[in-house]
PDB file of C-alpha atoms in Angstrom:
ATOM      1  CA  MET A 253     101.307  93.527  83.246  1.00  0.00           C
ATOM      2  CA  ALA A 254     103.628  94.380  86.147  1.00  0.00           C
ATOM      3  CA  ARG A 255     106.363  92.020  87.299  1.00  0.00           C
ATOM      4  CA  GLY A 256     108.681  91.417  90.321  1.00  0.00           C
ATOM      5  CA  VAL A 257     108.739  94.242  92.894  1.00  0.00           C
ATOM      6  CA  VAL A 258     106.109  96.396  91.181  1.00  0.00           C
ATOM      7  CA  LEU A 259     103.656  93.494  91.092  1.00  0.00           C
ATOM      8  CA  GLN A 260     104.260  93.003  94.787  1.00  0.00           C
ATOM      9  CA  ARG A 261     103.471  96.541  95.446  1.00  0.00           C
ATOM     10  CA  LEU A 262     100.496  96.389  93.420  1.00  0.00           C
ATOM     11  CA  VAL A 263      99.250  93.437  95.379  1.00  0.00           C
ATOM     12  CA  ARG A 264      99.989  95.309  98.642  1.00  0.00           C
ATOM     13  CA  ALA A 265      97.746  98.295  97.199  1.00  0.00           C
ATOM     14  CA  ARG A 266      94.976  95.714  96.367  1.00  0.00           C
ATOM     15  CA  ASP A 267      95.167  94.122  99.742  1.00  0.00           C
ATOM     16  CA  TYR A 268      95.230  97.627 101.401  1.00  0.00           C
ATOM     17  CA  LEU A 269      91.817  98.400  99.530  1.00  0.00           C
ATOM     18  CA  HIS A 270      90.386  95.203 100.824  1.00  0.00           C
ATOM     19  CA  ALA A 271      91.610  95.863 104.410  1.00  0.00           C
ATOM     20  CA  GLU A 272      90.431  99.512 104.352  1.00  0.00           C
ATOM     21  CA  LEU A 273      87.108  99.052 102.480  1.00  0.00           C
ATOM     22  CA  GLU A 274      84.915 101.071 104.676  1.00  0.00           C
ATOM     23  CA  ARG A 275      87.330 104.018 104.927  1.00  0.00           C
ATOM     24  CA  GLY A 276      88.277 103.993 101.208  1.00  0.00           C
ATOM     25  CA  PRO A 277      91.932 105.174 100.969  1.00  0.00           C
ATOM     26  CA  GLN A 278      92.703 107.809  98.378  1.00  0.00           C
ATOM     27  CA  LEU A 279      95.263 107.308  95.621  1.00  0.00           C
ATOM     28  CA  ALA A 280      97.821 109.310  97.442  1.00  0.00           C
ATOM     29  CA  GLU A 281      97.642 107.106 100.440  1.00  0.00           C
ATOM     30  CA  LEU A 282      97.944 103.903  98.312  1.00  0.00           C
ATOM     31  CA  ALA A 283     100.924 105.493  96.623  1.00  0.00           C
ATOM     32  CA  ARG A 284     102.545 106.129 100.044  1.00  0.00           C
ATOM     33  CA  GLU A 285     101.961 102.581 101.203  1.00  0.00           C
ATOM     34  CA  THR A 286     103.335 100.988  98.072  1.00  0.00           C
ATOM     35  CA  GLY A 287     106.192 103.414  97.489  1.00  0.00           C
ATOM     36  CA  LEU A 288     105.028 104.208  93.963  1.00  0.00           C
ATOM     37  CA  SER A 289     104.056 107.469  92.464  1.00  0.00           C
ATOM     38  CA  ARG A 290     100.399 108.078  92.109  1.00  0.00           C
ATOM     39  CA  ALA A 291     100.509 108.184  88.274  1.00  0.00           C
ATOM     40  CA  HIS A 292     102.590 104.903  88.116  1.00  0.00           C
ATOM     41  CA  LEU A 293     100.366 103.177  90.677  1.00  0.00           C
ATOM     42  CA  ALA A 294      97.174 104.076  88.799  1.00  0.00           C
ATOM     43  CA  ARG A 295      98.569 103.165  85.384  1.00  0.00           C
ATOM     44  CA  GLU A 296     100.053  99.806  86.564  1.00  0.00           C
ATOM     45  CA  PHE A 297      97.099  98.887  88.864  1.00  0.00           C
ATOM     46  CA  SER A 298      94.641  99.434  85.887  1.00  0.00           C
ATOM     47  CA  SER A 299      96.875  97.382  83.613  1.00  0.00           C
ATOM     48  CA  THR A 300      97.303  94.516  86.118  1.00  0.00           C
ATOM     49  CA  PHE A 301      93.809  94.380  87.700  1.00  0.00           C
ATOM     50  CA  GLY A 302      91.769  95.681  84.662  1.00  0.00           C
ATOM     51  CA  VAL A 303      90.328  98.762  86.510  1.00  0.00           C
ATOM     52  CA  PRO A 304      91.597 101.812  88.252  1.00  0.00           C
ATOM     53  CA  PRO A 305      92.065 101.623  92.095  1.00  0.00           C
ATOM     54  CA  HIS A 306      88.829 103.705  92.872  1.00  0.00           C
ATOM     55  CA  ARG A 307      86.677 101.606  90.524  1.00  0.00           C
ATOM     56  CA  TYR A 308      88.113  98.364  92.184  1.00  0.00           C
ATOM     57  CA  LEU A 309      87.281  99.797  95.569  1.00  0.00           C
ATOM     58  CA  VAL A 310      83.639 100.491  94.521  1.00  0.00           C
ATOM     59  CA  GLN A 311      83.332  96.984  93.078  1.00  0.00           C
ATOM     60  CA  LEU A 312      84.551  95.537  96.353  1.00  0.00           C
ATOM     61  CA  ARG A 313      81.988  97.717  98.186  1.00  0.00           C
ATOM     62  CA  VAL A 314      79.137  96.597  95.932  1.00  0.00           C
ATOM     63  CA  GLU A 315      80.075  92.931  96.309  1.00  0.00           C
ATOM     64  CA  ARG A 316      80.178  93.215 100.069  1.00  0.00           C
ATOM     65  CA  ALA A 317      76.818  95.151  99.986  1.00  0.00           C
ATOM     66  CA  LYS A 318      75.216  92.301  97.982  1.00  0.00           C
ATOM     67  CA  ARG A 319      76.290  89.804 100.683  1.00  0.00           C
ATOM     68  CA  GLU A 320      74.911  91.969 103.512  1.00  0.00           C
ATOM     69  CA  LEU A 321      71.655  92.636 101.642  1.00  0.00           C
ATOM     70  CA  ALA A 322      71.153  88.939 101.041  1.00  0.00           C
ATOM     71  CA  ALA A 323      71.719  88.315 104.700  1.00  0.00           C
ATOM     72  CA  GLY A 324      68.842  90.754 105.467  1.00  0.00           C
ATOM     73  CA  ALA A 325      70.598  93.958 106.547  1.00  0.00           C
ATOM     74  CA  ARG A 326      68.788  97.194 105.986  1.00  0.00           C
ATOM     75  CA  VAL A 327      69.747  99.184 102.907  1.00  0.00           C
ATOM     76  CA  THR A 328      70.667 102.283 104.893  1.00  0.00           C
ATOM     77  CA  ASP A 329      72.890 100.249 107.326  1.00  0.00           C
ATOM     78  CA  VAL A 330      74.640  98.514 104.444  1.00  0.00           C
ATOM     79  CA  CYS A 331      75.203 101.797 102.660  1.00  0.00           C
ATOM     80  CA  HIS A 332      77.231 103.102 105.645  1.00  0.00           C
ATOM     81  CA  ALA A 333      78.800  99.818 106.497  1.00  0.00           C
ATOM     82  CA  VAL A 334      80.597  99.517 103.172  1.00  0.00           C
ATOM     83  CA  GLY A 335      81.665 103.078 103.179  1.00  0.00           C
ATOM     84  CA  PHE A 336      79.426 105.069 101.010  1.00  0.00           C
ATOM     85  CA  ALA A 337      78.820 108.748 102.110  1.00  0.00           C
ATOM     86  CA  SER A 338      75.184 108.873 101.126  1.00  0.00           C
ATOM     87  CA  LEU A 339      72.305 106.568 100.324  1.00  0.00           C
ATOM     88  CA  GLY A 340      71.849 108.309  96.955  1.00  0.00           C
ATOM     89  CA  SER A 341      75.430 107.556  95.878  1.00  0.00           C
ATOM     90  CA  PHE A 342      75.260 103.970  97.152  1.00  0.00           C
ATOM     91  CA  SER A 343      71.964 103.343  95.257  1.00  0.00           C
ATOM     92  CA  SER A 344      73.000 104.825  91.942  1.00  0.00           C
ATOM     93  CA  SER A 345      76.411 103.062  92.173  1.00  0.00           C
ATOM     94  CA  PHE A 346      74.656  99.690  93.049  1.00  0.00           C
ATOM     95  CA  HIS A 347      72.100 100.126  90.317  1.00  0.00           C
ATOM     96  CA  ARG A 348      74.778 100.994  87.724  1.00  0.00           C
ATOM     97  CA  ARG A 349      76.822  97.896  88.495  1.00  0.00           C
ATOM     98  CA  VAL A 350      74.142  95.339  89.343  1.00  0.00           C
ATOM     99  CA  GLY A 351      71.224  96.485  87.199  1.00  0.00           C
ATOM    100  CA  MET A 352      68.730  97.003  89.857  1.00  0.00           C
ATOM    101  CA  SER A 353      68.268  98.934  93.114  1.00  0.00           C
ATOM    102  CA  PRO A 354      69.686  97.546  96.357  1.00  0.00           C
ATOM    103  CA  ARG A 355      66.128  96.985  97.681  1.00  0.00           C
ATOM    104  CA  ALA A 356      64.968  95.140  94.502  1.00  0.00           C
ATOM    105  CA  TRP A 357      68.107  93.025  94.626  1.00  0.00           C
ATOM    106  CA  GLN A 358      67.513  92.244  98.237  1.00  0.00           C
ATOM    107  CA  LYS A 359      63.961  91.158  97.542  1.00  0.00           C
ATOM    108  CA  LEU A 360      65.175  88.736  94.896  1.00  0.00           C
ATOM    109  CA  ALA A 361      68.208  87.538  96.968  1.00  0.00           C
ATOM    110  CA  ARG A 362      66.747  86.966 100.376  1.00  0.00           C
ATOM    111  CA  PRO A 363      64.124  84.308  99.636  1.00  0.00           C
ATOM    112  CA  PHE A 364      66.661  82.493  97.467  1.00  0.00           C
ATOM    113  CA  VAL A 365      69.325  82.543 100.164  1.00  0.00           C
ATOM    114  CA  GLN A 366      66.963  81.685 102.935  1.00  0.00           C
ATOM    115  CA  SER A 367      65.451  78.733 101.038  1.00  0.00           C
ATOM    116  CA  LEU A 368      68.963  77.219 100.743  1.00  0.00           C
ATOM    117  CA  GLY A 369      69.574  77.870 104.445  1.00  0.00           C
ATOM    118  CA  ILE A 370      72.820  79.636 103.590  1.00  0.00           C
ATOM    119  CA  PRO A 371      73.007  83.043 105.303  1.00  0.00           C
ATOM    120  CA  ARG A 372      75.896  84.563 103.285  1.00  0.00           C
ATOM    121  CA  LEU A 373      75.780  83.354  99.772  1.00  0.00           C
ATOM    122  CA  PHE A 374      77.099  85.328  96.873  1.00  0.00           C
ATOM    123  CA  VAL A 375      74.974  84.884  93.764  1.00  0.00           C
ATOM    124  CA  PRO A 376      75.682  86.801  90.694  1.00  0.00           C
ATOM    125  CA  SER A 377      73.079  89.406  89.712  1.00  0.00           C
ATOM    126  CA  CYS A 378      72.752  87.899  86.247  1.00  0.00           C
ATOM    127  CA  TYR A 379      71.267  84.858  87.814  1.00  0.00           C
ATOM    128  CA  PHE A 380      68.790  86.789  89.716  1.00  0.00           C
ATOM    129  CA  ASN A 381      67.857  88.745  86.522  1.00  0.00           C
ATOM    130  CA  ALA A 382      67.336  85.439  84.689  1.00  0.00           C
ATOM    131  CA  TYR A 383      65.587  83.891  87.729  1.00  0.00           C
ATOM    132  CA  ALA A 384      63.222  86.863  88.226  1.00  0.00           C
ATOM    133  CA  ALA A 385      62.023  86.717  84.533  1.00  0.00           C
ATOM    134  CA  HIS A 386      60.740  83.179  85.201  1.00  0.00           C
ATOM    135  CA  VAL A 387      59.038  83.805  88.555  1.00  0.00           C
TER     136      VAL A 387
END
């Protein structure tokens, strides 16, 4: 795990990924922003946050997509809003991480979120999987 100045730079890289979610900065850009080499940044980021920078970015995008879908946004609009280049890459990435298609997740999430009256609620997909089995 990184310490001191390196940890501060890694947190800066993580925050930069959050701020530039739609655009999706490349590793070289993150390295420039933090003053670390690409290899050192990738290695230390993975060690500190548990996943490489690109996978972290995709996870952020999927989590934001889940919130947008639960709020009722169209799948295509969400795909572009979170920075995916195509609907196919969005759907396959979402399915790989959540266990169901964006549309299927939305069908499960929307009634639950609307019944609570909470427009932007994050609910883990494992809950929906268990909930769907009993409905």
